[in-house]
């Protein structure tokens, strides 16, 4: 009887997961491996070997600046954006802990998290516009004229503008998680370090940072997953251009699906993207389960 009640209790969530999660995923995977003639790897091979800079996952003729292919662009996004999000997140959370007016500063930082993707994309365009953008104005004052231009219309700077803009958008999440982690650290450990004569720098690096390791892992994995599925700000700010210099995997998938109407190739890109996302997702689930033991 108790087992039956447990089964009834799980029936609704399992049905919801089956209809809205499991079935669409399985259908997408099946679609990516089939053609009108049956099972085929053709769609996967086609998207991986695509040579057009607007659709290429790995551009076969890379130059000194993008386009290098959506897969490389996503990897570069992680390589630049992830360290900035983690470093700025922990430093700002620590500095704002007991600072006067920290609530207002946190609100401004967190604003990027609550803005719709379309608004965020437009904001990034304005941030790097030669006439009104703060970054071009700043480099103009510094006399660096190569960067005192509209970043989003040049292949040398379009991807970098999106990466730097996205750091601000995701920084609110990082600061919030690190602030919660800092609040969970027992004050007695910090007081003991002060009594032992440790300097503020030593306390930060040898007492606080080691205790933030689980929080850092969460921020790292969640940031990687967010970067892999990023789409809206790229679509609005640059559309993947100029010349495919700022394409990402999710935008390539959309291009195949909505512009080229090549559904099998769109499903193939979606499958590749899902497999890449499963790596940090699996590590995140493993860390959560380890924390519950």
PDB file of C-alpha atoms in Angstrom:
ATOM      1  CA  UNK A   1       0.000   0.000   0.000  1.00  0.00           C
ATOM      2  CA  UNK A   2       2.800   2.341   0.897  1.00  0.00           C
ATOM      3  CA  UNK A   3       4.603   1.471  -2.351  1.00  0.00           C
ATOM      4  CA  UNK A   4       1.443   2.282  -4.317  1.00  0.00           C
ATOM      5  CA  UNK A   5       1.145   5.678  -2.625  1.00  0.00           C
ATOM      6  CA  UNK A   6       4.803   6.381  -3.449  1.00  0.00           C
ATOM      7  CA  UNK A   7       4.175   5.453  -7.095  1.00  0.00           C
ATOM      8  CA  UNK A   8       1.106   7.717  -7.307  1.00  0.00           C
ATOM      9  CA  UNK A   9       3.114  10.539  -5.741  1.00  0.00           C
ATOM     10  CA  UNK A  10       5.794  10.185  -8.438  1.00  0.00           C
ATOM     11  CA  UNK A  11       3.371   9.716 -11.318  1.00  0.00           C
ATOM     12  CA  UNK A  12       2.719  13.414 -12.031  1.00  0.00           C
ATOM     13  CA  UNK A  13       6.381  14.615 -11.940  1.00  0.00           C
ATOM     14  CA  UNK A  14       7.442  11.610 -14.032  1.00  0.00           C
ATOM     15  CA  UNK A  15       4.712  12.384 -16.575  1.00  0.00           C
ATOM     16  CA  UNK A  16       5.793  16.022 -16.750  1.00  0.00           C
ATOM     17  CA  UNK A  17       9.448  15.022 -17.200  1.00  0.00           C
ATOM     18  CA  UNK A  18       8.516  12.464 -19.834  1.00  0.00           C
ATOM     19  CA  UNK A  19       6.426  14.840 -21.942  1.00  0.00           C
ATOM     20  CA  UNK A  20       8.470  18.038 -21.678  1.00  0.00           C
ATOM     21  CA  UNK A  21      12.035  16.762 -21.143  1.00  0.00           C
ATOM     22  CA  UNK A  22      12.680  13.111 -22.005  1.00  0.00           C
ATOM     23  CA  UNK A  23      10.600  12.851 -25.193  1.00  0.00           C
ATOM     24  CA  UNK A  24      11.905  16.084 -26.839  1.00  0.00           C
ATOM     25  CA  UNK A  25      15.504  15.084 -26.074  1.00  0.00           C
ATOM     26  CA  UNK A  26      15.091  11.570 -27.449  1.00  0.00           C
ATOM     27  CA  UNK A  27      13.206  12.850 -30.505  1.00  0.00           C
ATOM     28  CA  UNK A  28      15.999  15.368 -31.225  1.00  0.00           C
ATOM     29  CA  UNK A  29      18.694  12.695 -30.933  1.00  0.00           C
ATOM     30  CA  UNK A  30      16.752  10.315 -33.205  1.00  0.00           C
ATOM     31  CA  UNK A  31      16.163  13.119 -35.736  1.00  0.00           C
ATOM     32  CA  UNK A  32      19.896  13.903 -35.811  1.00  0.00           C
ATOM     33  CA  UNK A  33      20.745  10.291 -36.723  1.00  0.00           C
ATOM     34  CA  UNK A  34      18.082   9.758 -39.387  1.00  0.00           C
ATOM     35  CA  UNK A  35      17.349  10.859 -42.926  1.00  0.00           C
ATOM     36  CA  UNK A  36      14.537  10.038 -45.328  1.00  0.00           C
ATOM     37  CA  UNK A  37      16.373   6.777 -46.130  1.00  0.00           C
ATOM     38  CA  UNK A  38      16.886   5.689 -42.509  1.00  0.00           C
ATOM     39  CA  UNK A  39      19.769   5.722 -40.025  1.00  0.00           C
ATOM     40  CA  UNK A  40      22.652   7.986 -41.046  1.00  0.00           C
ATOM     41  CA  UNK A  41      25.594   9.905 -39.618  1.00  0.00           C
ATOM     42  CA  UNK A  42      25.356  12.291 -42.560  1.00  0.00           C
ATOM     43  CA  UNK A  43      23.926  15.229 -40.606  1.00  0.00           C
ATOM     44  CA  UNK A  44      26.645  15.056 -37.951  1.00  0.00           C
ATOM     45  CA  UNK A  45      29.399  14.744 -40.549  1.00  0.00           C
ATOM     46  CA  UNK A  46      27.919  17.629 -42.541  1.00  0.00           C
ATOM     47  CA  UNK A  47      27.781  20.060 -39.601  1.00  0.00           C
ATOM     48  CA  UNK A  48      31.268  19.124 -38.373  1.00  0.00           C
ATOM     49  CA  UNK A  49      32.842  19.528 -41.838  1.00  0.00           C
ATOM     50  CA  UNK A  50      30.848  22.660 -42.781  1.00  0.00           C
ATOM     51  CA  UNK A  51      33.218  25.233 -44.295  1.00  0.00           C
ATOM     52  CA  UNK A  52      31.018  28.357 -44.324  1.00  0.00           C
ATOM     53  CA  UNK A  53      32.138  30.770 -41.564  1.00  0.00           C
ATOM     54  CA  UNK A  54      28.462  31.453 -40.794  1.00  0.00           C
ATOM     55  CA  UNK A  55      27.779  27.778 -39.958  1.00  0.00           C
ATOM     56  CA  UNK A  56      31.171  26.184 -39.275  1.00  0.00           C
ATOM     57  CA  UNK A  57      31.759  24.545 -35.910  1.00  0.00           C
ATOM     58  CA  UNK A  58      35.510  24.607 -36.570  1.00  0.00           C
ATOM     59  CA  UNK A  59      36.491  26.959 -39.408  1.00  0.00           C
ATOM     60  CA  UNK A  60      39.029  25.135 -41.613  1.00  0.00           C
ATOM     61  CA  UNK A  61      40.904  28.283 -42.680  1.00  0.00           C
ATOM     62  CA  UNK A  62      41.429  30.261 -39.452  1.00  0.00           C
ATOM     63  CA  UNK A  63      43.195  33.605 -39.546  1.00  0.00           C
ATOM     64  CA  UNK A  64      44.748  35.772 -36.833  1.00  0.00           C
ATOM     65  CA  UNK A  65      41.264  36.836 -35.665  1.00  0.00           C
ATOM     66  CA  UNK A  66      37.728  35.329 -35.844  1.00  0.00           C
ATOM     67  CA  UNK A  67      35.901  33.616 -37.505  1.00  0.00           C
ATOM     68  CA  UNK A  68      37.375  30.435 -36.057  1.00  0.00           C
ATOM     69  CA  UNK A  69      34.137  28.433 -35.837  1.00  0.00           C
ATOM     70  CA  UNK A  70      31.347  28.298 -33.237  1.00  0.00           C
ATOM     71  CA  UNK A  71      32.953  25.524 -31.189  1.00  0.00           C
ATOM     72  CA  UNK A  72      36.213  27.481 -30.886  1.00  0.00           C
ATOM     73  CA  UNK A  73      34.281  30.657 -30.066  1.00  0.00           C
ATOM     74  CA  UNK A  74      32.434  28.872 -27.232  1.00  0.00           C
ATOM     75  CA  UNK A  75      35.730  27.469 -25.926  1.00  0.00           C
ATOM     76  CA  UNK A  76      37.314  30.934 -26.073  1.00  0.00           C
ATOM     77  CA  UNK A  77      34.273  32.356 -24.278  1.00  0.00           C
ATOM     78  CA  UNK A  78      34.820  29.863 -21.446  1.00  0.00           C
ATOM     79  CA  UNK A  79      38.591  30.487 -21.368  1.00  0.00           C
ATOM     80  CA  UNK A  80      38.158  34.276 -20.986  1.00  0.00           C
ATOM     81  CA  UNK A  81      34.748  34.677 -19.345  1.00  0.00           C
ATOM     82  CA  UNK A  82      34.931  31.942 -16.719  1.00  0.00           C
ATOM     83  CA  UNK A  83      38.093  33.181 -14.888  1.00  0.00           C
ATOM     84  CA  UNK A  84      36.724  36.740 -14.902  1.00  0.00           C
ATOM     85  CA  UNK A  85      33.352  35.659 -13.485  1.00  0.00           C
ATOM     86  CA  UNK A  86      34.954  33.569 -10.721  1.00  0.00           C
ATOM     87  CA  UNK A  87      37.692  36.089  -9.811  1.00  0.00           C
ATOM     88  CA  UNK A  88      35.473  39.181  -9.841  1.00  0.00           C
ATOM     89  CA  UNK A  89      32.687  37.286  -8.064  1.00  0.00           C
ATOM     90  CA  UNK A  90      34.770  36.218  -5.080  1.00  0.00           C
ATOM     91  CA  UNK A  91      36.631  39.539  -4.807  1.00  0.00           C
ATOM     92  CA  UNK A  92      33.479  41.684  -5.005  1.00  0.00           C
ATOM     93  CA  UNK A  93      31.588  39.425  -2.595  1.00  0.00           C
ATOM     94  CA  UNK A  94      34.459  39.716  -0.091  1.00  0.00           C
ATOM     95  CA  UNK A  95      34.892  43.482  -0.459  1.00  0.00           C
ATOM     96  CA  UNK A  96      31.147  44.168  -0.307  1.00  0.00           C
ATOM     97  CA  UNK A  97      30.610  42.000   2.775  1.00  0.00           C
ATOM     98  CA  UNK A  98      30.532  44.812   5.307  1.00  0.00           C
ATOM     99  CA  UNK A  99      31.002  47.887   3.097  1.00  0.00           C
ATOM    100  CA  UNK A 100      28.620  50.819   3.420  1.00  0.00           C
ATOM    101  CA  UNK A 101      26.082  50.833   0.579  1.00  0.00           C
ATOM    102  CA  UNK A 102      26.976  47.315  -0.481  1.00  0.00           C
ATOM    103  CA  UNK A 103      23.293  46.475  -0.956  1.00  0.00           C
ATOM    104  CA  UNK A 104      22.934  49.124  -3.662  1.00  0.00           C
ATOM    105  CA  UNK A 105      26.106  47.957  -5.416  1.00  0.00           C
ATOM    106  CA  UNK A 106      24.922  44.341  -5.295  1.00  0.00           C
ATOM    107  CA  UNK A 107      21.608  45.416  -6.817  1.00  0.00           C
ATOM    108  CA  UNK A 108      23.375  47.083  -9.759  1.00  0.00           C
ATOM    109  CA  UNK A 109      25.573  44.018 -10.283  1.00  0.00           C
ATOM    110  CA  UNK A 110      22.569  41.701 -10.043  1.00  0.00           C
ATOM    111  CA  UNK A 111      20.648  43.816 -12.584  1.00  0.00           C
ATOM    112  CA  UNK A 112      22.293  41.909 -15.417  1.00  0.00           C
ATOM    113  CA  UNK A 113      20.738  38.667 -14.173  1.00  0.00           C
ATOM    114  CA  UNK A 114      17.149  39.932 -14.333  1.00  0.00           C
ATOM    115  CA  UNK A 115      17.266  41.780 -17.645  1.00  0.00           C
ATOM    116  CA  UNK A 116      15.600  40.032 -20.598  1.00  0.00           C
ATOM    117  CA  UNK A 117      18.072  38.644 -23.123  1.00  0.00           C
ATOM    118  CA  UNK A 118      16.986  41.100 -25.811  1.00  0.00           C
ATOM    119  CA  UNK A 119      17.604  44.063 -23.513  1.00  0.00           C
ATOM    120  CA  UNK A 120      20.959  42.605 -22.456  1.00  0.00           C
ATOM    121  CA  UNK A 121      22.022  42.229 -26.093  1.00  0.00           C
ATOM    122  CA  UNK A 122      21.088  45.830 -26.874  1.00  0.00           C
ATOM    123  CA  UNK A 123      22.880  46.992 -23.722  1.00  0.00           C
ATOM    124  CA  UNK A 124      26.071  45.256 -24.855  1.00  0.00           C
ATOM    125  CA  UNK A 125      25.789  46.958 -28.252  1.00  0.00           C
ATOM    126  CA  UNK A 126      25.494  50.336 -26.556  1.00  0.00           C
ATOM    127  CA  UNK A 127      28.350  49.553 -24.132  1.00  0.00           C
ATOM    128  CA  UNK A 128      30.739  49.059 -27.054  1.00  0.00           C
ATOM    129  CA  UNK A 129      29.350  51.709 -29.435  1.00  0.00           C
ATOM    130  CA  UNK A 130      31.882  54.321 -30.562  1.00  0.00           C
ATOM    131  CA  UNK A 131      29.514  57.248 -29.925  1.00  0.00           C
ATOM    132  CA  UNK A 132      27.982  56.343 -26.552  1.00  0.00           C
ATOM    133  CA  UNK A 133      29.770  53.222 -25.306  1.00  0.00           C
ATOM    134  CA  UNK A 134      31.878  53.454 -22.165  1.00  0.00           C
ATOM    135  CA  UNK A 135      34.597  51.090 -23.381  1.00  0.00           C
ATOM    136  CA  UNK A 136      35.425  52.937 -26.653  1.00  0.00           C
ATOM    137  CA  UNK A 137      35.288  56.257 -24.750  1.00  0.00           C
ATOM    138  CA  UNK A 138      37.681  54.896 -22.134  1.00  0.00           C
ATOM    139  CA  UNK A 139      40.184  53.668 -24.715  1.00  0.00           C
ATOM    140  CA  UNK A 140      39.861  56.978 -26.573  1.00  0.00           C
ATOM    141  CA  UNK A 141      40.870  58.823 -23.411  1.00  0.00           C
ATOM    142  CA  UNK A 142      43.813  56.444 -23.024  1.00  0.00           C
ATOM    143  CA  UNK A 143      44.886  57.183 -26.593  1.00  0.00           C
ATOM    144  CA  UNK A 144      44.339  53.614 -27.829  1.00  0.00           C
ATOM    145  CA  UNK A 145      42.520  54.501 -31.039  1.00  0.00           C
ATOM    146  CA  UNK A 146      42.443  50.884 -32.291  1.00  0.00           C
ATOM    147  CA  UNK A 147      39.854  50.166 -29.568  1.00  0.00           C
ATOM    148  CA  UNK A 148      38.076  53.540 -29.668  1.00  0.00           C
ATOM    149  CA  UNK A 149      35.584  52.216 -32.216  1.00  0.00           C
ATOM    150  CA  UNK A 150      32.318  50.255 -32.329  1.00  0.00           C
ATOM    151  CA  UNK A 151      33.514  46.811 -31.252  1.00  0.00           C
ATOM    152  CA  UNK A 152      30.498  44.827 -32.462  1.00  0.00           C
ATOM    153  CA  UNK A 153      30.953  45.664 -36.161  1.00  0.00           C
ATOM    154  CA  UNK A 154      34.572  44.517 -36.490  1.00  0.00           C
ATOM    155  CA  UNK A 155      35.580  40.817 -36.574  1.00  0.00           C
ATOM    156  CA  UNK A 156      38.652  41.573 -34.429  1.00  0.00           C
ATOM    157  CA  UNK A 157      36.565  42.802 -31.478  1.00  0.00           C
ATOM    158  CA  UNK A 158      32.957  41.555 -31.863  1.00  0.00           C
ATOM    159  CA  UNK A 159      33.445  38.279 -29.958  1.00  0.00           C
ATOM    160  CA  UNK A 160      35.488  39.979 -27.232  1.00  0.00           C
ATOM    161  CA  UNK A 161      32.723  42.578 -26.763  1.00  0.00           C
ATOM    162  CA  UNK A 162      30.161  39.814 -26.250  1.00  0.00           C
ATOM    163  CA  UNK A 163      32.408  37.961 -23.795  1.00  0.00           C
ATOM    164  CA  UNK A 164      33.121  41.052 -21.683  1.00  0.00           C
ATOM    165  CA  UNK A 165      29.454  42.083 -21.786  1.00  0.00           C
ATOM    166  CA  UNK A 166      28.367  38.614 -20.675  1.00  0.00           C
ATOM    167  CA  UNK A 167      30.690  38.808 -17.653  1.00  0.00           C
ATOM    168  CA  UNK A 168      28.599  41.678 -16.308  1.00  0.00           C
ATOM    169  CA  UNK A 169      25.371  39.778 -17.037  1.00  0.00           C
ATOM    170  CA  UNK A 170      26.457  36.659 -15.116  1.00  0.00           C
ATOM    171  CA  UNK A 171      28.472  38.418 -12.391  1.00  0.00           C
ATOM    172  CA  UNK A 172      25.349  38.882 -10.253  1.00  0.00           C
ATOM    173  CA  UNK A 173      24.988  35.104  -9.945  1.00  0.00           C
ATOM    174  CA  UNK A 174      28.650  34.721  -9.013  1.00  0.00           C
ATOM    175  CA  UNK A 175      28.579  37.471  -6.374  1.00  0.00           C
ATOM    176  CA  UNK A 176      25.355  36.110  -4.859  1.00  0.00           C
ATOM    177  CA  UNK A 177      26.673  32.541  -4.538  1.00  0.00           C
ATOM    178  CA  UNK A 178      30.045  33.658  -3.150  1.00  0.00           C
ATOM    179  CA  UNK A 179      28.293  35.995  -0.670  1.00  0.00           C
ATOM    180  CA  UNK A 180      26.251  33.054   0.609  1.00  0.00           C
ATOM    181  CA  UNK A 181      29.447  30.995   0.869  1.00  0.00           C
ATOM    182  CA  UNK A 182      31.197  33.739   2.829  1.00  0.00           C
ATOM    183  CA  UNK A 183      28.267  34.020   5.241  1.00  0.00           C
ATOM    184  CA  UNK A 184      28.508  30.263   5.899  1.00  0.00           C
ATOM    185  CA  UNK A 185      32.169  30.456   7.024  1.00  0.00           C
ATOM    186  CA  UNK A 186      32.368  30.327  10.840  1.00  0.00           C
ATOM    187  CA  UNK A 187      33.651  33.631  12.224  1.00  0.00           C
ATOM    188  CA  UNK A 188      35.597  31.703  14.838  1.00  0.00           C
ATOM    189  CA  UNK A 189      38.086  30.491  12.193  1.00  0.00           C
ATOM    190  CA  UNK A 190      38.770  34.056  11.049  1.00  0.00           C
ATOM    191  CA  UNK A 191      39.055  35.305  14.650  1.00  0.00           C
ATOM    192  CA  UNK A 192      41.510  32.492  15.416  1.00  0.00           C
ATOM    193  CA  UNK A 193      43.637  33.505  12.418  1.00  0.00           C
ATOM    194  CA  UNK A 194      43.636  37.144  13.602  1.00  0.00           C
ATOM    195  CA  UNK A 195      44.732  36.076  17.087  1.00  0.00           C
ATOM    196  CA  UNK A 196      47.554  34.045  15.507  1.00  0.00           C
ATOM    197  CA  UNK A 197      48.759  37.229  13.784  1.00  0.00           C
ATOM    198  CA  UNK A 198      47.652  36.511  10.205  1.00  0.00           C
ATOM    199  CA  UNK A 199      47.402  39.522   7.882  1.00  0.00           C
ATOM    200  CA  UNK A 200      44.167  40.255   5.939  1.00  0.00           C
ATOM    201  CA  UNK A 201      45.789  38.917   2.765  1.00  0.00           C
ATOM    202  CA  UNK A 202      46.838  35.695   4.514  1.00  0.00           C
ATOM    203  CA  UNK A 203      43.352  35.301   5.977  1.00  0.00           C
ATOM    204  CA  UNK A 204      41.790  35.714   2.540  1.00  0.00           C
ATOM    205  CA  UNK A 205      44.065  33.263   0.723  1.00  0.00           C
ATOM    206  CA  UNK A 206      44.736  30.693   3.476  1.00  0.00           C
ATOM    207  CA  UNK A 207      41.514  30.709   5.503  1.00  0.00           C
ATOM    208  CA  UNK A 208      38.638  31.985   3.377  1.00  0.00           C
ATOM    209  CA  UNK A 209      39.446  30.764  -0.146  1.00  0.00           C
ATOM    210  CA  UNK A 210      39.975  27.080   0.843  1.00  0.00           C
ATOM    211  CA  UNK A 211      36.555  27.059   2.525  1.00  0.00           C
ATOM    212  CA  UNK A 212      34.970  28.484  -0.636  1.00  0.00           C
ATOM    213  CA  UNK A 213      36.091  25.512  -2.748  1.00  0.00           C
ATOM    214  CA  UNK A 214      32.614  23.871  -2.983  1.00  0.00           C
ATOM    215  CA  UNK A 215      31.048  27.238  -3.866  1.00  0.00           C
ATOM    216  CA  UNK A 216      33.737  27.894  -6.481  1.00  0.00           C
ATOM    217  CA  UNK A 217      33.003  24.518  -8.069  1.00  0.00           C
ATOM    218  CA  UNK A 218      29.293  25.347  -8.299  1.00  0.00           C
ATOM    219  CA  UNK A 219      29.975  28.768  -9.849  1.00  0.00           C
ATOM    220  CA  UNK A 220      32.455  27.242 -12.310  1.00  0.00           C
ATOM    221  CA  UNK A 221      30.152  24.466 -13.527  1.00  0.00           C
ATOM    222  CA  UNK A 222      27.044  26.669 -13.719  1.00  0.00           C
ATOM    223  CA  UNK A 223      28.979  29.331 -15.637  1.00  0.00           C
ATOM    224  CA  UNK A 224      30.255  26.780 -18.171  1.00  0.00           C
ATOM    225  CA  UNK A 225      26.723  25.471 -18.735  1.00  0.00           C
ATOM    226  CA  UNK A 226      25.398  29.034 -19.148  1.00  0.00           C
ATOM    227  CA  UNK A 227      28.104  29.906 -21.679  1.00  0.00           C
ATOM    228  CA  UNK A 228      27.498  26.746 -23.711  1.00  0.00           C
ATOM    229  CA  UNK A 229      23.812  27.523 -24.162  1.00  0.00           C
ATOM    230  CA  UNK A 230      24.204  31.267 -24.677  1.00  0.00           C
ATOM    231  CA  UNK A 231      22.159  32.550 -27.631  1.00  0.00           C
ATOM    232  CA  UNK A 232      19.976  35.601 -27.094  1.00  0.00           C
ATOM    233  CA  UNK A 233      22.635  38.253 -26.495  1.00  0.00           C
ATOM    234  CA  UNK A 234      24.634  37.038 -29.520  1.00  0.00           C
ATOM    235  CA  UNK A 235      21.542  37.047 -31.733  1.00  0.00           C
ATOM    236  CA  UNK A 236      20.598  40.599 -30.693  1.00  0.00           C
ATOM    237  CA  UNK A 237      24.039  42.229 -30.376  1.00  0.00           C
ATOM    238  CA  UNK A 238      25.839  40.891 -33.467  1.00  0.00           C
ATOM    239  CA  UNK A 239      23.685  38.184 -35.073  1.00  0.00           C
ATOM    240  CA  UNK A 240      26.869  36.081 -35.151  1.00  0.00           C
ATOM    241  CA  UNK A 241      28.642  38.607 -37.368  1.00  0.00           C
ATOM    242  CA  UNK A 242      30.424  40.254 -38.859  1.00  0.00           C
ATOM    243  CA  UNK A 243      31.217  37.414 -41.215  1.00  0.00           C
ATOM    244  CA  UNK A 244      30.571  34.709 -38.609  1.00  0.00           C
ATOM    245  CA  UNK A 245      33.194  36.133 -36.239  1.00  0.00           C
ATOM    246  CA  UNK A 246      30.923  35.842 -33.185  1.00  0.00           C
ATOM    247  CA  UNK A 247      28.855  32.739 -33.889  1.00  0.00           C
ATOM    248  CA  UNK A 248      28.224  30.231 -31.097  1.00  0.00           C
ATOM    249  CA  UNK A 249      26.826  26.707 -31.080  1.00  0.00           C
ATOM    250  CA  UNK A 250      23.273  27.683 -30.104  1.00  0.00           C
ATOM    251  CA  UNK A 251      23.149  30.313 -32.866  1.00  0.00           C
ATOM    252  CA  UNK A 252      24.378  27.781 -35.455  1.00  0.00           C
ATOM    253  CA  UNK A 253      21.617  25.422 -34.339  1.00  0.00           C
ATOM    254  CA  UNK A 254      19.054  28.217 -34.744  1.00  0.00           C
ATOM    255  CA  UNK A 255      20.435  29.110 -38.175  1.00  0.00           C
ATOM    256  CA  UNK A 256      20.024  25.544 -39.410  1.00  0.00           C
ATOM    257  CA  UNK A 257      16.539  25.302 -37.887  1.00  0.00           C
ATOM    258  CA  UNK A 258      14.916  28.667 -38.625  1.00  0.00           C
ATOM    259  CA  UNK A 259      16.858  30.084 -41.576  1.00  0.00           C
ATOM    260  CA  UNK A 260      18.069  27.111 -43.617  1.00  0.00           C
ATOM    261  CA  UNK A 261      15.160  24.823 -42.568  1.00  0.00           C
ATOM    262  CA  UNK A 262      17.630  21.937 -42.310  1.00  0.00           C
ATOM    263  CA  UNK A 263      16.070  20.205 -39.318  1.00  0.00           C
ATOM    264  CA  UNK A 264      18.330  17.133 -39.272  1.00  0.00           C
ATOM    265  CA  UNK A 265      21.445  19.326 -39.139  1.00  0.00           C
ATOM    266  CA  UNK A 266      19.846  21.515 -36.459  1.00  0.00           C
ATOM    267  CA  UNK A 267      19.162  18.361 -34.422  1.00  0.00           C
ATOM    268  CA  UNK A 268      22.769  17.244 -34.953  1.00  0.00           C
ATOM    269  CA  UNK A 269      24.120  20.539 -33.560  1.00  0.00           C
ATOM    270  CA  UNK A 270      21.632  20.319 -30.675  1.00  0.00           C
ATOM    271  CA  UNK A 271      22.873  16.804 -29.869  1.00  0.00           C
ATOM    272  CA  UNK A 272      26.522  17.917 -29.905  1.00  0.00           C
ATOM    273  CA  UNK A 273      25.647  20.898 -27.700  1.00  0.00           C
ATOM    274  CA  UNK A 274      23.719  18.671 -25.286  1.00  0.00           C
ATOM    275  CA  UNK A 275      26.630  16.227 -25.012  1.00  0.00           C
ATOM    276  CA  UNK A 276      29.016  19.085 -24.216  1.00  0.00           C
ATOM    277  CA  UNK A 277      26.611  20.440 -21.603  1.00  0.00           C
ATOM    278  CA  UNK A 278      26.237  17.016 -19.992  1.00  0.00           C
ATOM    279  CA  UNK A 279      29.922  17.056 -18.912  1.00  0.00           C
ATOM    280  CA  UNK A 280      29.642  20.013 -16.468  1.00  0.00           C
ATOM    281  CA  UNK A 281      26.065  18.995 -15.624  1.00  0.00           C
ATOM    282  CA  UNK A 282      27.250  15.510 -14.594  1.00  0.00           C
ATOM    283  CA  UNK A 283      30.055  16.983 -12.482  1.00  0.00           C
ATOM    284  CA  UNK A 284      27.582  19.374 -10.847  1.00  0.00           C
ATOM    285  CA  UNK A 285      25.155  16.569  -9.979  1.00  0.00           C
ATOM    286  CA  UNK A 286      28.047  14.505  -8.642  1.00  0.00           C
ATOM    287  CA  UNK A 287      29.178  17.394  -6.404  1.00  0.00           C
ATOM    288  CA  UNK A 288      25.624  17.905  -5.120  1.00  0.00           C
ATOM    289  CA  UNK A 289      25.218  14.215  -4.311  1.00  0.00           C
ATOM    290  CA  UNK A 290      28.629  14.184  -2.608  1.00  0.00           C
ATOM    291  CA  UNK A 291      27.576  17.151  -0.468  1.00  0.00           C
ATOM    292  CA  UNK A 292      24.439  15.343   0.704  1.00  0.00           C
ATOM    293  CA  UNK A 293      26.425  12.380   2.061  1.00  0.00           C
TER     294      UNK A 293
END
